JSON list of N, CA and C in Angstrom, two decimals:
[
{"chain": "P", "resi": 970, "resn": "MET", "atom": "N", "xyz": [61.45, 14.51, 32.59]},
{"chain": "P", "resi": 970, "resn": "MET", "atom": "CA", "xyz": [62.24, 14.38, 31.48]},
{"chain": "P", "resi": 970, "resn": "MET", "atom": "C", "xyz": [62.50, 16.00, 31.40]},
{"chain": "P", "resi": 971, "resn": "GLU", "atom": "N", "xyz": [63.93, 16.43, 31.01]},
{"chain": "P", "resi": 971, "resn": "GLU", "atom": "CA", "xyz": [64.08, 17.57, 30.66]},
{"chain": "P", "resi": 971, "resn": "GLU", "atom": "C", "xyz": [64.13, 17.67, 29.15]},
{"chain": "P", "resi": 972, "resn": "SER", "atom": "N", "xyz": [63.28, 18.50, 28.62]},
{"chain": "P", "resi": 972, "resn": "SER", "atom": "CA", "xyz": [63.41, 18.59, 27.30]},
{"chain": "P", "resi": 972, "resn": "SER", "atom": "C", "xyz": [63.46, 20.03, 26.86]},
{"chain": "P", "resi": 973, "resn": "LYS", "atom": "N", "xyz": [64.15, 20.77, 26.01]},
{"chain": "P", "resi": 973, "resn": "LYS", "atom": "CA", "xyz": [64.42, 22.48, 25.79]},
{"chain": "P", "resi": 973, "resn": "LYS", "atom": "C", "xyz": [62.93, 22.42, 24.83]},
{"chain": "P", "resi": 974, "resn": "GLY", "atom": "N", "xyz": [62.34, 23.55, 25.25]},
{"chain": "P", "resi": 974, "resn": "GLY", "atom": "CA", "xyz": [61.32, 24.25, 24.57]},
{"chain": "P", "resi": 974, "resn": "GLY", "atom": "C", "xyz": [59.88, 23.84, 25.01]},
{"chain": "P", "resi": 975, "resn": "LEU", "atom": "N", "xyz": [59.87, 22.88, 26.19]},
{"chain": "P", "resi": 975, "resn": "LEU", "atom": "CA", "xyz": [58.53, 22.24, 26.48]},
{"chain": "P", "resi": 975, "resn": "LEU", "atom": "C", "xyz": [58.20, 23.07, 27.64]},
{"chain": "P", "resi": 976, "resn": "ASN", "atom": "N", "xyz": [56.88, 23.39, 27.65]},
{"chain": "P", "resi": 976, "resn": "ASN", "atom": "CA", "xyz": [56.45, 24.03, 28.87]},
{"chain": "P", "resi": 976, "resn": "ASN", "atom": "C", "xyz": [55.79, 23.08, 29.92]},
{"chain": "P", "resi": 977, "resn": "GLU", "atom": "N", "xyz": [55.33, 23.33, 31.25]},
{"chain": "P", "resi": 977, "resn": "GLU", "atom": "CA", "xyz": [55.07, 22.40, 32.29]},
{"chain": "P", "resi": 977, "resn": "GLU", "atom": "C", "xyz": [53.95, 21.54, 31.83]},
{"chain": "P", "resi": 978, "resn": "GLY", "atom": "N", "xyz": [52.85, 21.87, 31.12]},
{"chain": "P", "resi": 978, "resn": "GLY", "atom": "CA", "xyz": [51.96, 20.97, 30.41]},
{"chain": "P", "resi": 978, "resn": "GLY", "atom": "C", "xyz": [52.51, 19.95, 29.55]},
{"chain": "P", "resi": 979, "resn": "GLN", "atom": "N", "xyz": [53.21, 20.33, 28.69]},
{"chain": "P", "resi": 979, "resn": "GLN", "atom": "CA", "xyz": [53.84, 19.73, 27.57]},
{"chain": "P", "resi": 979, "resn": "GLN", "atom": "C", "xyz": [54.91, 18.79, 28.03]},
{"chain": "P", "resi": 980, "resn": "SER", "atom": "N", "xyz": [55.50, 18.91, 29.15]},
{"chain": "P", "resi": 980, "resn": "SER", "atom": "CA", "xyz": [56.45, 17.96, 29.95]},
{"chain": "P", "resi": 980, "resn": "SER", "atom": "C", "xyz": [55.56, 17.18, 30.90]},
{"chain": "P", "resi": 981, "resn": "LYS", "atom": "N", "xyz": [54.45, 17.52, 31.31]},
{"chain": "P", "resi": 981, "resn": "LYS", "atom": "CA", "xyz": [53.65, 16.18, 32.10]},
{"chain": "P", "resi": 981, "resn": "LYS", "atom": "C", "xyz": [53.11, 15.43, 30.69]},
{"chain": "P", "resi": 982, "resn": "ALA", "atom": "N", "xyz": [52.88, 15.87, 29.61]},
{"chain": "P", "resi": 982, "resn": "ALA", "atom": "CA", "xyz": [52.26, 15.30, 28.71]},
{"chain": "P", "resi": 982, "resn": "ALA", "atom": "C", "xyz": [53.41, 13.88, 28.11]},
{"chain": "P", "resi": 983, "resn": "VAL", "atom": "N", "xyz": [54.64, 14.28, 28.19]},
{"chain": "P", "resi": 983, "resn": "VAL", "atom": "CA", "xyz": [55.69, 13.58, 27.70]},
{"chain": "P", "resi": 983, "resn": "VAL", "atom": "C", "xyz": [56.00, 12.55, 28.82]},
{"chain": "P", "resi": 984, "resn": "ASP", "atom": "N", "xyz": [55.97, 12.84, 30.11]},
{"chain": "P", "resi": 984, "resn": "ASP", "atom": "CA", "xyz": [56.26, 12.18, 31.30]},
{"chain": "P", "resi": 984, "resn": "ASP", "atom": "C", "xyz": [55.23, 11.05, 31.49]},
{"chain": "P", "resi": 985, "resn": "HIS", "atom": "N", "xyz": [53.95, 11.28, 30.87]},
{"chain": "P", "resi": 985, "resn": "HIS", "atom": "CA", "xyz": [52.93, 10.43, 31.07]},
{"chain": "P", "resi": 985, "resn": "HIS", "atom": "C", "xyz": [53.33, 9.09, 30.15]},
{"chain": "P", "resi": 986, "resn": "ILE", "atom": "N", "xyz": [53.47, 7.95, 30.73]},
{"chain": "P", "resi": 986, "resn": "ILE", "atom": "CA", "xyz": [53.65, 6.55, 30.06]},
{"chain": "P", "resi": 986, "resn": "ILE", "atom": "C", "xyz": [52.66, 5.51, 30.38]},
{"chain": "P", "resi": 987, "resn": "ASP", "atom": "N", "xyz": [51.69, 5.88, 31.46]},
{"chain": "P", "resi": 987, "resn": "ASP", "atom": "CA", "xyz": [50.94, 4.88, 31.80]},
{"chain": "P", "resi": 987, "resn": "ASP", "atom": "C", "xyz": [49.44, 4.88, 31.12]},
{"chain": "P", "resi": 988, "resn": "GLY", "atom": "N", "xyz": [49.39, 4.50, 30.01]},
{"chain": "P", "resi": 988, "resn": "GLY", "atom": "CA", "xyz": [48.07, 4.50, 29.04]},
{"chain": "P", "resi": 988, "resn": "GLY", "atom": "C", "xyz": [48.10, 5.35, 27.90]},
{"chain": "P", "resi": 989, "resn": "PRO", "atom": "N", "xyz": [46.90, 5.26, 27.43]},
{"chain": "P", "resi": 989, "resn": "PRO", "atom": "CA", "xyz": [46.76, 6.29, 26.36]},
{"chain": "P", "resi": 989, "resn": "PRO", "atom": "C", "xyz": [46.59, 7.75, 26.90]},
{"chain": "P", "resi": 990, "resn": "LEU", "atom": "N", "xyz": [47.03, 8.71, 25.80]},
{"chain": "P", "resi": 990, "resn": "LEU", "atom": "CA", "xyz": [47.16, 10.21, 26.22]},
{"chain": "P", "resi": 990, "resn": "LEU", "atom": "C", "xyz": [46.55, 11.06, 24.95]},
{"chain": "P", "resi": 991, "resn": "LEU", "atom": "N", "xyz": [45.57, 11.79, 25.09]},
{"chain": "P", "resi": 991, "resn": "LEU", "atom": "CA", "xyz": [45.02, 12.70, 24.19]},
{"chain": "P", "resi": 991, "resn": "LEU", "atom": "C", "xyz": [45.62, 14.23, 24.31]},
{"chain": "P", "resi": 992, "resn": "ILE", "atom": "N", "xyz": [46.28, 14.56, 23.06]},
{"chain": "P", "resi": 992, "resn": "ILE", "atom": "CA", "xyz": [46.57, 15.93, 23.32]},
{"chain": "P", "resi": 992, "resn": "ILE", "atom": "C", "xyz": [45.83, 16.91, 22.35]},
{"chain": "P", "resi": 993, "resn": "LEU", "atom": "N", "xyz": [45.40, 17.77, 22.90]},
{"chain": "P", "resi": 993, "resn": "LEU", "atom": "CA", "xyz": [44.49, 18.67, 22.01]},
{"chain": "P", "resi": 993, "resn": "LEU", "atom": "C", "xyz": [44.84, 20.25, 22.21]},
{"chain": "P", "resi": 994, "resn": "ALA", "atom": "N", "xyz": [45.45, 20.83, 21.46]},
{"chain": "P", "resi": 994, "resn": "ALA", "atom": "CA", "xyz": [45.99, 22.32, 21.51]},
{"chain": "P", "resi": 994, "resn": "ALA", "atom": "C", "xyz": [45.54, 23.12, 20.12]},
{"chain": "P", "resi": 995, "resn": "GLY", "atom": "N", "xyz": [45.74, 24.16, 20.04]},
{"chain": "P", "resi": 995, "resn": "GLY", "atom": "CA", "xyz": [45.56, 25.12, 18.89]},
{"chain": "P", "resi": 995, "resn": "GLY", "atom": "C", "xyz": [46.99, 25.30, 17.93]},
{"chain": "P", "resi": 996, "resn": "PRO", "atom": "N", "xyz": [46.88, 25.68, 17.03]},
{"chain": "P", "resi": 996, "resn": "PRO", "atom": "CA", "xyz": [47.82, 25.87, 15.96]},
{"chain": "P", "resi": 996, "resn": "PRO", "atom": "C", "xyz": [49.13, 26.54, 16.63]},
{"chain": "P", "resi": 997, "resn": "GLY", "atom": "N", "xyz": [50.26, 26.10, 16.22]},
{"chain": "P", "resi": 997, "resn": "GLY", "atom": "CA", "xyz": [51.24, 26.72, 16.66]},
{"chain": "P", "resi": 997, "resn": "GLY", "atom": "C", "xyz": [51.82, 26.66, 18.24]},
{"chain": "P", "resi": 998, "resn": "SER", "atom": "N", "xyz": [51.29, 25.55, 18.98]},
{"chain": "P", "resi": 998, "resn": "SER", "atom": "CA", "xyz": [51.08, 25.44, 20.50]},
{"chain": "P", "resi": 998, "resn": "SER", "atom": "C", "xyz": [52.42, 24.46, 20.77]},
{"chain": "P", "resi": 999, "resn": "GLY", "atom": "N", "xyz": [52.76, 23.96, 19.77]},
{"chain": "P", "resi": 999, "resn": "GLY", "atom": "CA", "xyz": [54.00, 22.60, 20.14]},
{"chain": "P", "resi": 999, "resn": "GLY", "atom": "C", "xyz": [53.40, 21.29, 20.37]},
{"chain": "P", "resi": 1000, "resn": "LYS", "atom": "N", "xyz": [52.38, 21.21, 19.61]},
{"chain": "P", "resi": 1000, "resn": "LYS", "atom": "CA", "xyz": [51.85, 19.96, 19.61]},
{"chain": "P", "resi": 1000, "resn": "LYS", "atom": "C", "xyz": [52.77, 18.79, 18.87]},
{"chain": "P", "resi": 1001, "resn": "THR", "atom": "N", "xyz": [53.40, 19.16, 17.81]},
{"chain": "P", "resi": 1001, "resn": "THR", "atom": "CA", "xyz": [54.27, 18.16, 17.23]},
{"chain": "P", "resi": 1001, "resn": "THR", "atom": "C", "xyz": [55.37, 17.87, 17.86]},
{"chain": "P", "resi": 1002, "resn": "LEU", "atom": "N", "xyz": [56.05, 18.85, 18.53]},
{"chain": "P", "resi": 1002, "resn": "LEU", "atom": "CA", "xyz": [57.15, 18.85, 19.50]},
{"chain": "P", "resi": 1002, "resn": "LEU", "atom": "C", "xyz": [56.79, 17.97, 20.65]},
{"chain": "P", "resi": 1003, "resn": "THR", "atom": "N", "xyz": [55.66, 18.14, 21.36]},
{"chain": "P", "resi": 1003, "resn": "THR", "atom": "CA", "xyz": [55.32, 17.59, 22.33]},
{"chain": "P", "resi": 1003, "resn": "THR", "atom": "C", "xyz": [55.14, 16.11, 22.13]},
{"chain": "P", "resi": 1004, "resn": "ILE", "atom": "N", "xyz": [54.44, 15.41, 20.85]},
{"chain": "P", "resi": 1004, "resn": "ILE", "atom": "CA", "xyz": [54.04, 13.93, 20.73]},
{"chain": "P", "resi": 1004, "resn": "ILE", "atom": "C", "xyz": [55.68, 13.55, 20.25]},
{"chain": "P", "resi": 1005, "resn": "THR", "atom": "N", "xyz": [56.41, 14.49, 19.45]},
{"chain": "P", "resi": 1005, "resn": "THR", "atom": "CA", "xyz": [57.76, 13.83, 19.08]},
{"chain": "P", "resi": 1005, "resn": "THR", "atom": "C", "xyz": [58.51, 13.44, 20.56]},
{"chain": "P", "resi": 1006, "resn": "GLU", "atom": "N", "xyz": [58.49, 14.28, 21.43]},
{"chain": "P", "resi": 1006, "resn": "GLU", "atom": "CA", "xyz": [59.24, 14.16, 22.61]},
{"chain": "P", "resi": 1006, "resn": "GLU", "atom": "C", "xyz": [58.61, 12.76, 23.58]},
{"chain": "P", "resi": 1007, "resn": "LYS", "atom": "N", "xyz": [57.21, 12.74, 23.22]},
{"chain": "P", "resi": 1007, "resn": "LYS", "atom": "CA", "xyz": [56.64, 11.79, 24.15]},
{"chain": "P", "resi": 1007, "resn": "LYS", "atom": "C", "xyz": [56.89, 10.50, 23.51]},
{"chain": "P", "resi": 1008, "resn": "VAL", "atom": "N", "xyz": [56.88, 10.21, 22.06]},
{"chain": "P", "resi": 1008, "resn": "VAL", "atom": "CA", "xyz": [57.35, 8.98, 21.47]},
{"chain": "P", "resi": 1008, "resn": "VAL", "atom": "C", "xyz": [58.77, 8.69, 21.93]},
{"chain": "P", "resi": 1009, "resn": "VAL", "atom": "N", "xyz": [59.87, 9.41, 21.92]},
{"chain": "P", "resi": 1009, "resn": "VAL", "atom": "CA", "xyz": [60.90, 9.28, 22.19]},
{"chain": "P", "resi": 1009, "resn": "VAL", "atom": "C", "xyz": [61.25, 8.73, 23.69]},
{"chain": "P", "resi": 1010, "resn": "ASN", "atom": "N", "xyz": [60.23, 9.38, 24.62]},
{"chain": "P", "resi": 1010, "resn": "ASN", "atom": "CA", "xyz": [60.56, 9.07, 25.94]},
{"chain": "P", "resi": 1010, "resn": "ASN", "atom": "C", "xyz": [59.80, 7.86, 26.19]},
{"chain": "P", "resi": 1011, "resn": "LEU", "atom": "N", "xyz": [59.08, 7.40, 25.39]},
{"chain": "P", "resi": 1011, "resn": "LEU", "atom": "CA", "xyz": [58.23, 6.04, 25.69]},
{"chain": "P", "resi": 1011, "resn": "LEU", "atom": "C", "xyz": [59.32, 5.01, 25.26]},
{"chain": "P", "resi": 1012, "resn": "ILE", "atom": "N", "xyz": [59.84, 5.29, 24.24]},
{"chain": "P", "resi": 1012, "resn": "ILE", "atom": "CA", "xyz": [60.87, 4.20, 23.44]},
{"chain": "P", "resi": 1012, "resn": "ILE", "atom": "C", "xyz": [62.03, 4.00, 24.58]},
{"chain": "P", "resi": 1013, "resn": "GLY", "atom": "N", "xyz": [62.45, 5.44, 25.15]},
{"chain": "P", "resi": 1013, "resn": "GLY", "atom": "CA", "xyz": [63.61, 5.29, 26.12]},
{"chain": "P", "resi": 1013, "resn": "GLY", "atom": "C", "xyz": [63.28, 4.59, 27.32]},
{"chain": "P", "resi": 1014, "resn": "ASN", "atom": "N", "xyz": [62.09, 4.49, 27.80]},
{"chain": "P", "resi": 1014, "resn": "ASN", "atom": "CA", "xyz": [61.59, 3.83, 28.77]},
{"chain": "P", "resi": 1014, "resn": "ASN", "atom": "C", "xyz": [61.18, 2.49, 28.65]},
{"chain": "P", "resi": 1015, "resn": "GLY", "atom": "N", "xyz": [61.70, 2.02, 27.51]},
{"chain": "P", "resi": 1015, "resn": "GLY", "atom": "CA", "xyz": [61.22, 0.37, 27.27]},
{"chain": "P", "resi": 1015, "resn": "GLY", "atom": "C", "xyz": [60.22, 0.08, 26.46]},
{"chain": "P", "resi": 1016, "resn": "ILE", "atom": "N", "xyz": [59.19, 1.07, 26.14]},
{"chain": "P", "resi": 1016, "resn": "ILE", "atom": "CA", "xyz": [57.95, 0.82, 25.50]},
{"chain": "P", "resi": 1016, "resn": "ILE", "atom": "C", "xyz": [58.31, 0.41, 23.88]},
{"chain": "P", "resi": 1017, "resn": "SER", "atom": "N", "xyz": [57.82, -0.67, 23.52]},
{"chain": "P", "resi": 1017, "resn": "SER", "atom": "CA", "xyz": [58.22, -1.14, 22.07]},
{"chain": "P", "resi": 1017, "resn": "SER", "atom": "C", "xyz": [57.81, -0.11, 21.29]},
{"chain": "P", "resi": 1018, "resn": "PRO", "atom": "N", "xyz": [58.33, 0.33, 19.99]},
{"chain": "P", "resi": 1018, "resn": "PRO", "atom": "CA", "xyz": [57.89, 1.23, 19.08]},
{"chain": "P", "resi": 1018, "resn": "PRO", "atom": "C", "xyz": [56.72, 0.61, 18.58]},
{"chain": "P", "resi": 1019, "resn": "GLU", "atom": "N", "xyz": [56.65, -0.67, 18.15]},
{"chain": "P", "resi": 1019, "resn": "GLU", "atom": "CA", "xyz": [55.51, -1.40, 17.80]},
{"chain": "P", "resi": 1019, "resn": "GLU", "atom": "C", "xyz": [54.33, -1.23, 18.48]},
{"chain": "P", "resi": 1020, "resn": "ARG", "atom": "N", "xyz": [54.17, -0.99, 19.87]},
{"chain": "P", "resi": 1020, "resn": "ARG", "atom": "CA", "xyz": [53.26, -0.99, 20.61]},
{"chain": "P", "resi": 1020, "resn": "ARG", "atom": "C", "xyz": [52.80, 0.58, 20.91]},
{"chain": "P", "resi": 1021, "resn": "THR", "atom": "N", "xyz": [53.32, 1.67, 20.02]},
{"chain": "P", "resi": 1021, "resn": "THR", "atom": "CA", "xyz": [53.20, 3.01, 19.92]},
{"chain": "P", "resi": 1021, "resn": "THR", "atom": "C", "xyz": [52.37, 3.50, 18.87]},
{"chain": "P", "resi": 1022, "resn": "LEU", "atom": "N", "xyz": [51.38, 4.42, 18.94]},
{"chain": "P", "resi": 1022, "resn": "LEU", "atom": "CA", "xyz": [50.72, 4.96, 17.83]},
{"chain": "P", "resi": 1022, "resn": "LEU", "atom": "C", "xyz": [50.55, 6.24, 18.30]},
{"chain": "P", "resi": 1023, "resn": "ALA", "atom": "N", "xyz": [51.14, 7.19, 17.37]},
{"chain": "P", "resi": 1023, "resn": "ALA", "atom": "CA", "xyz": [50.94, 8.68, 17.36]},
{"chain": "P", "resi": 1023, "resn": "ALA", "atom": "C", "xyz": [50.21, 9.18, 16.19]},
{"chain": "P", "resi": 1024, "resn": "LEU", "atom": "N", "xyz": [49.13, 9.87, 16.31]},
{"chain": "P", "resi": 1024, "resn": "LEU", "atom": "CA", "xyz": [48.33, 10.32, 15.24]},
{"chain": "P", "resi": 1024, "resn": "LEU", "atom": "C", "xyz": [48.33, 11.78, 15.23]},
{"chain": "P", "resi": 1025, "resn": "THR", "atom": "N", "xyz": [48.14, 12.33, 13.99]},
{"chain": "P", "resi": 1025, "resn": "THR", "atom": "CA", "xyz": [47.93, 13.83, 13.96]},
{"chain": "P", "resi": 1025, "resn": "THR", "atom": "C", "xyz": [46.99, 14.12, 12.89]},
{"chain": "P", "resi": 1026, "resn": "PHE", "atom": "N", "xyz": [46.64, 15.13, 12.61]},
{"chain": "P", "resi": 1026, "resn": "PHE", "atom": "CA", "xyz": [45.72, 15.45, 11.78]},
{"chain": "P", "resi": 1026, "resn": "PHE", "atom": "C", "xyz": [46.18, 15.95, 10.41]},
{"chain": "P", "resi": 1027, "resn": "SER", "atom": "N", "xyz": [47.47, 16.54, 10.09]},
{"chain": "P", "resi": 1027, "resn": "SER", "atom": "CA", "xyz": [47.76, 17.01, 9.11]},
{"chain": "P", "resi": 1027, "resn": "SER", "atom": "C", "xyz": [48.92, 15.88, 8.49]},
{"chain": "P", "resi": 1028, "resn": "GLU", "atom": "N", "xyz": [49.27, 15.78, 7.16]},
{"chain": "P", "resi": 1028, "resn": "GLU", "atom": "CA", "xyz": [50.40, 14.94, 6.71]},
{"chain": "P", "resi": 1028, "resn": "GLU", "atom": "C", "xyz": [51.64, 15.88, 6.99]},
{"chain": "P", "resi": 1029, "resn": "LYS", "atom": "N", "xyz": [51.70, 17.04, 7.02]},
{"chain": "P", "resi": 1029, "resn": "LYS", "atom": "CA", "xyz": [52.88, 17.71, 7.13]},
{"chain": "P", "resi": 1029, "resn": "LYS", "atom": "C", "xyz": [53.36, 17.40, 8.46]},
{"chain": "P", "resi": 1030, "resn": "ALA", "atom": "N", "xyz": [52.48, 17.55, 9.63]},
{"chain": "P", "resi": 1030, "resn": "ALA", "atom": "CA", "xyz": [52.88, 17.25, 11.15]},
{"chain": "P", "resi": 1030, "resn": "ALA", "atom": "C", "xyz": [53.44, 15.79, 11.13]},
{"chain": "P", "resi": 1031, "resn": "ALA", "atom": "N", "xyz": [52.65, 14.87, 10.46]},
{"chain": "P", "resi": 1031, "resn": "ALA", "atom": "CA", "xyz": [53.04, 13.49, 10.48]},
{"chain": "P", "resi": 1031, "resn": "ALA", "atom": "C", "xyz": [54.32, 13.35, 10.00]},
{"chain": "P", "resi": 1032, "resn": "GLY", "atom": "N", "xyz": [54.81, 14.00, 9.01]},
{"chain": "P", "resi": 1032, "resn": "GLY", "atom": "CA", "xyz": [56.08, 13.70, 8.32]},
{"chain": "P", "resi": 1032, "resn": "GLY", "atom": "C", "xyz": [57.09, 14.39, 9.20]},
{"chain": "P", "resi": 1033, "resn": "GLU", "atom": "N", "xyz": [56.84, 15.59, 9.89]},
{"chain": "P", "resi": 1033, "resn": "GLU", "atom": "CA", "xyz": [57.72, 16.15, 10.75]},
{"chain": "P", "resi": 1033, "resn": "GLU", "atom": "C", "xyz": [57.84, 15.24, 11.99]},
{"chain": "P", "resi": 1034, "resn": "MET", "atom": "N", "xyz": [57.14, 14.72, 12.44]},
{"chain": "P", "resi": 1034, "resn": "MET", "atom": "CA", "xyz": [57.20, 13.85, 13.62]},
{"chain": "P", "resi": 1034, "resn": "MET", "atom": "C", "xyz": [58.13, 12.50, 13.23]},
{"chain": "P", "resi": 1035, "resn": "GLN", "atom": "N", "xyz": [57.72, 12.09, 12.15]},
{"chain": "P", "resi": 1035, "resn": "GLN", "atom": "CA", "xyz": [58.39, 10.99, 11.78]},
{"chain": "P", "resi": 1035, "resn": "GLN", "atom": "C", "xyz": [59.94, 11.31, 11.70]},
{"chain": "P", "resi": 1036, "resn": "GLU", "atom": "N", "xyz": [60.50, 12.39, 11.08]},
{"chain": "P", "resi": 1036, "resn": "GLU", "atom": "CA", "xyz": [61.80, 12.80, 10.85]},
{"chain": "P", "resi": 1036, "resn": "GLU", "atom": "C", "xyz": [62.20, 13.13, 12.20]},
{"chain": "P", "resi": 1037, "resn": "ARG", "atom": "N", "xyz": [61.90, 13.96, 12.87]},
{"chain": "P", "resi": 1037, "resn": "ARG", "atom": "CA", "xyz": [62.20, 14.17, 14.45]},
{"chain": "P", "resi": 1037, "resn": "ARG", "atom": "C", "xyz": [62.45, 12.86, 15.12]},
{"chain": "P", "resi": 1038, "resn": "ILE", "atom": "N", "xyz": [61.48, 11.86, 15.08]},
{"chain": "P", "resi": 1038, "resn": "ILE", "atom": "CA", "xyz": [61.66, 10.78, 15.96]},
{"chain": "P", "resi": 1038, "resn": "ILE", "atom": "C", "xyz": [62.88, 9.91, 15.46]},
{"chain": "P", "resi": 1039, "resn": "GLU", "atom": "N", "xyz": [62.91, 9.75, 14.03]},
{"chain": "P", "resi": 1039, "resn": "GLU", "atom": "CA", "xyz": [64.04, 9.15, 13.43]},
{"chain": "P", "resi": 1039, "resn": "GLU", "atom": "C", "xyz": [65.33, 9.53, 13.90]},
{"chain": "P", "resi": 1040, "resn": "LYS", "atom": "N", "xyz": [65.60, 10.94, 13.74]},
{"chain": "P", "resi": 1040, "resn": "LYS", "atom": "CA", "xyz": [66.65, 11.77, 13.91]},
{"chain": "P", "resi": 1040, "resn": "LYS", "atom": "C", "xyz": [67.04, 11.48, 15.59]},
{"chain": "P", "resi": 1041, "resn": "LYS", "atom": "N", "xyz": [66.06, 11.34, 16.55]},
{"chain": "P", "resi": 1041, "resn": "LYS", "atom": "CA", "xyz": [66.42, 11.45, 17.77]},
{"chain": "P", "resi": 1041, "resn": "LYS", "atom": "C", "xyz": [67.09, 9.98, 18.15]},
{"chain": "P", "resi": 1042, "resn": "ILE", "atom": "N", "xyz": [66.09, 9.02, 17.62]},
{"chain": "P", "resi": 1042, "resn": "ILE", "atom": "CA", "xyz": [66.30, 7.45, 17.98]},
{"chain": "P", "resi": 1042, "resn": "ILE", "atom": "C", "xyz": [67.46, 6.89, 16.99]},
{"chain": "P", "resi": 1043, "resn": "GLY", "atom": "N", "xyz": [67.80, 7.43, 15.99]},
{"chain": "P", "resi": 1043, "resn": "GLY", "atom": "CA", "xyz": [68.75, 6.96, 15.24]},
{"chain": "P", "resi": 1043, "resn": "GLY", "atom": "C", "xyz": [68.13, 5.73, 14.26]},
{"chain": "P", "resi": 1044, "resn": "VAL", "atom": "N", "xyz": [67.01, 5.51, 14.21]},
{"chain": "P", "resi": 1044, "resn": "VAL", "atom": "CA", "xyz": [66.28, 4.44, 13.07]},
{"chain": "P", "resi": 1044, "resn": "VAL", "atom": "C", "xyz": [65.10, 4.95, 12.70]},
{"chain": "P", "resi": 1045, "resn": "GLY", "atom": "N", "xyz": [64.69, 4.23, 11.67]},
{"chain": "P", "resi": 1045, "resn": "GLY", "atom": "CA", "xyz": [63.78, 4.37, 10.92]},
{"chain": "P", "resi": 1045, "resn": "GLY", "atom": "C", "xyz": [62.28, 4.16, 11.53]},
{"chain": "P", "resi": 1046, "resn": "VAL", "atom": "N", "xyz": [61.30, 4.92, 11.46]},
{"chain": "P", "resi": 1046, "resn": "VAL", "atom": "CA", "xyz": [59.84, 4.66, 12.04]},
{"chain": "P", "resi": 1046, "resn": "VAL", "atom": "C", "xyz": [58.99, 4.45, 10.72]},
{"chain": "P", "resi": 1047, "resn": "MET", "atom": "N", "xyz": [57.95, 3.80, 11.20]},
{"chain": "P", "resi": 1047, "resn": "MET", "atom": "CA", "xyz": [56.77, 3.65, 10.00]},
{"chain": "P", "resi": 1047, "resn": "MET", "atom": "C", "xyz": [55.78, 4.81, 10.02]},
{"chain": "P", "resi": 1048, "resn": "ASN", "atom": "N", "xyz": [55.36, 5.39, 8.73]},
{"chain": "P", "resi": 1048, "resn": "ASN", "atom": "CA", "xyz": [54.44, 6.30, 8.80]},
{"chain": "P", "resi": 1048, "resn": "ASN", "atom": "C", "xyz": [53.10, 5.66, 8.61]},
{"chain": "P", "resi": 1049, "resn": "GLU", "atom": "N", "xyz": [52.33, 6.54, 8.12]},
{"chain": "P", "resi": 1049, "resn": "GLU", "atom": "CA", "xyz": [50.76, 6.29, 7.87]},
{"chain": "P", "resi": 1049, "resn": "GLU", "atom": "C", "xyz": [50.46, 5.26, 7.23]},
{"chain": "P", "resi": 1050, "resn": "THR", "atom": "N", "xyz": [51.32, 4.72, 6.41]},
{"chain": "P", "resi": 1050, "resn": "THR", "atom": "CA", "xyz": [50.74, 3.86, 5.46]},
{"chain": "P", "resi": 1050, "resn": "THR", "atom": "C", "xyz": [51.64, 2.47, 5.79]},
{"chain": "P", "resi": 1051, "resn": "GLY", "atom": "N", "xyz": [52.14, 2.59, 6.70]},
{"chain": "P", "resi": 1051, "resn": "GLY", "atom": "CA", "xyz": [52.80, 1.38, 7.10]},
{"chain": "P", "resi": 1051, "resn": "GLY", "atom": "C", "xyz": [54.23, 1.26, 6.41]},
{"chain": "P", "resi": 1052, "resn": "LYS", "atom": "N", "xyz": [54.72, 2.14, 5.77]},
{"chain": "P", "resi": 1052, "resn": "LYS", "atom": "CA", "xyz": [56.24, 2.04, 4.73]},
{"chain": "P", "resi": 1052, "resn": "LYS", "atom": "C", "xyz": [56.93, 2.97, 5.70]},
{"chain": "P", "resi": 1053, "resn": "LYS", "atom": "N", "xyz": [58.54, 2.54, 5.67]},
{"chain": "P", "resi": 1053, "resn": "LYS", "atom": "CA", "xyz": [59.61, 3.49, 6.14]},
{"chain": "P", "resi": 1053, "resn": "LYS", "atom": "C", "xyz": [59.82, 4.52, 5.16]}
]
């Protein structure tokens, strides 16, 4: 997958679609971007959004991921409370 702003490790994480994946990295390393691109890639590869779970530590990052994913796929996604 070619996505702007991803390094080699991030691209490998985005391209991994066979089973679960844990992404651990420090502040400012692009975790939110990587997870966002990964979810978009999974959906683009036919994985049902209902079978996808993306977790993050902060509410800020969760909100950013939700907004970015919705913008990229054009539909709403559920947040941590199960509401759109």
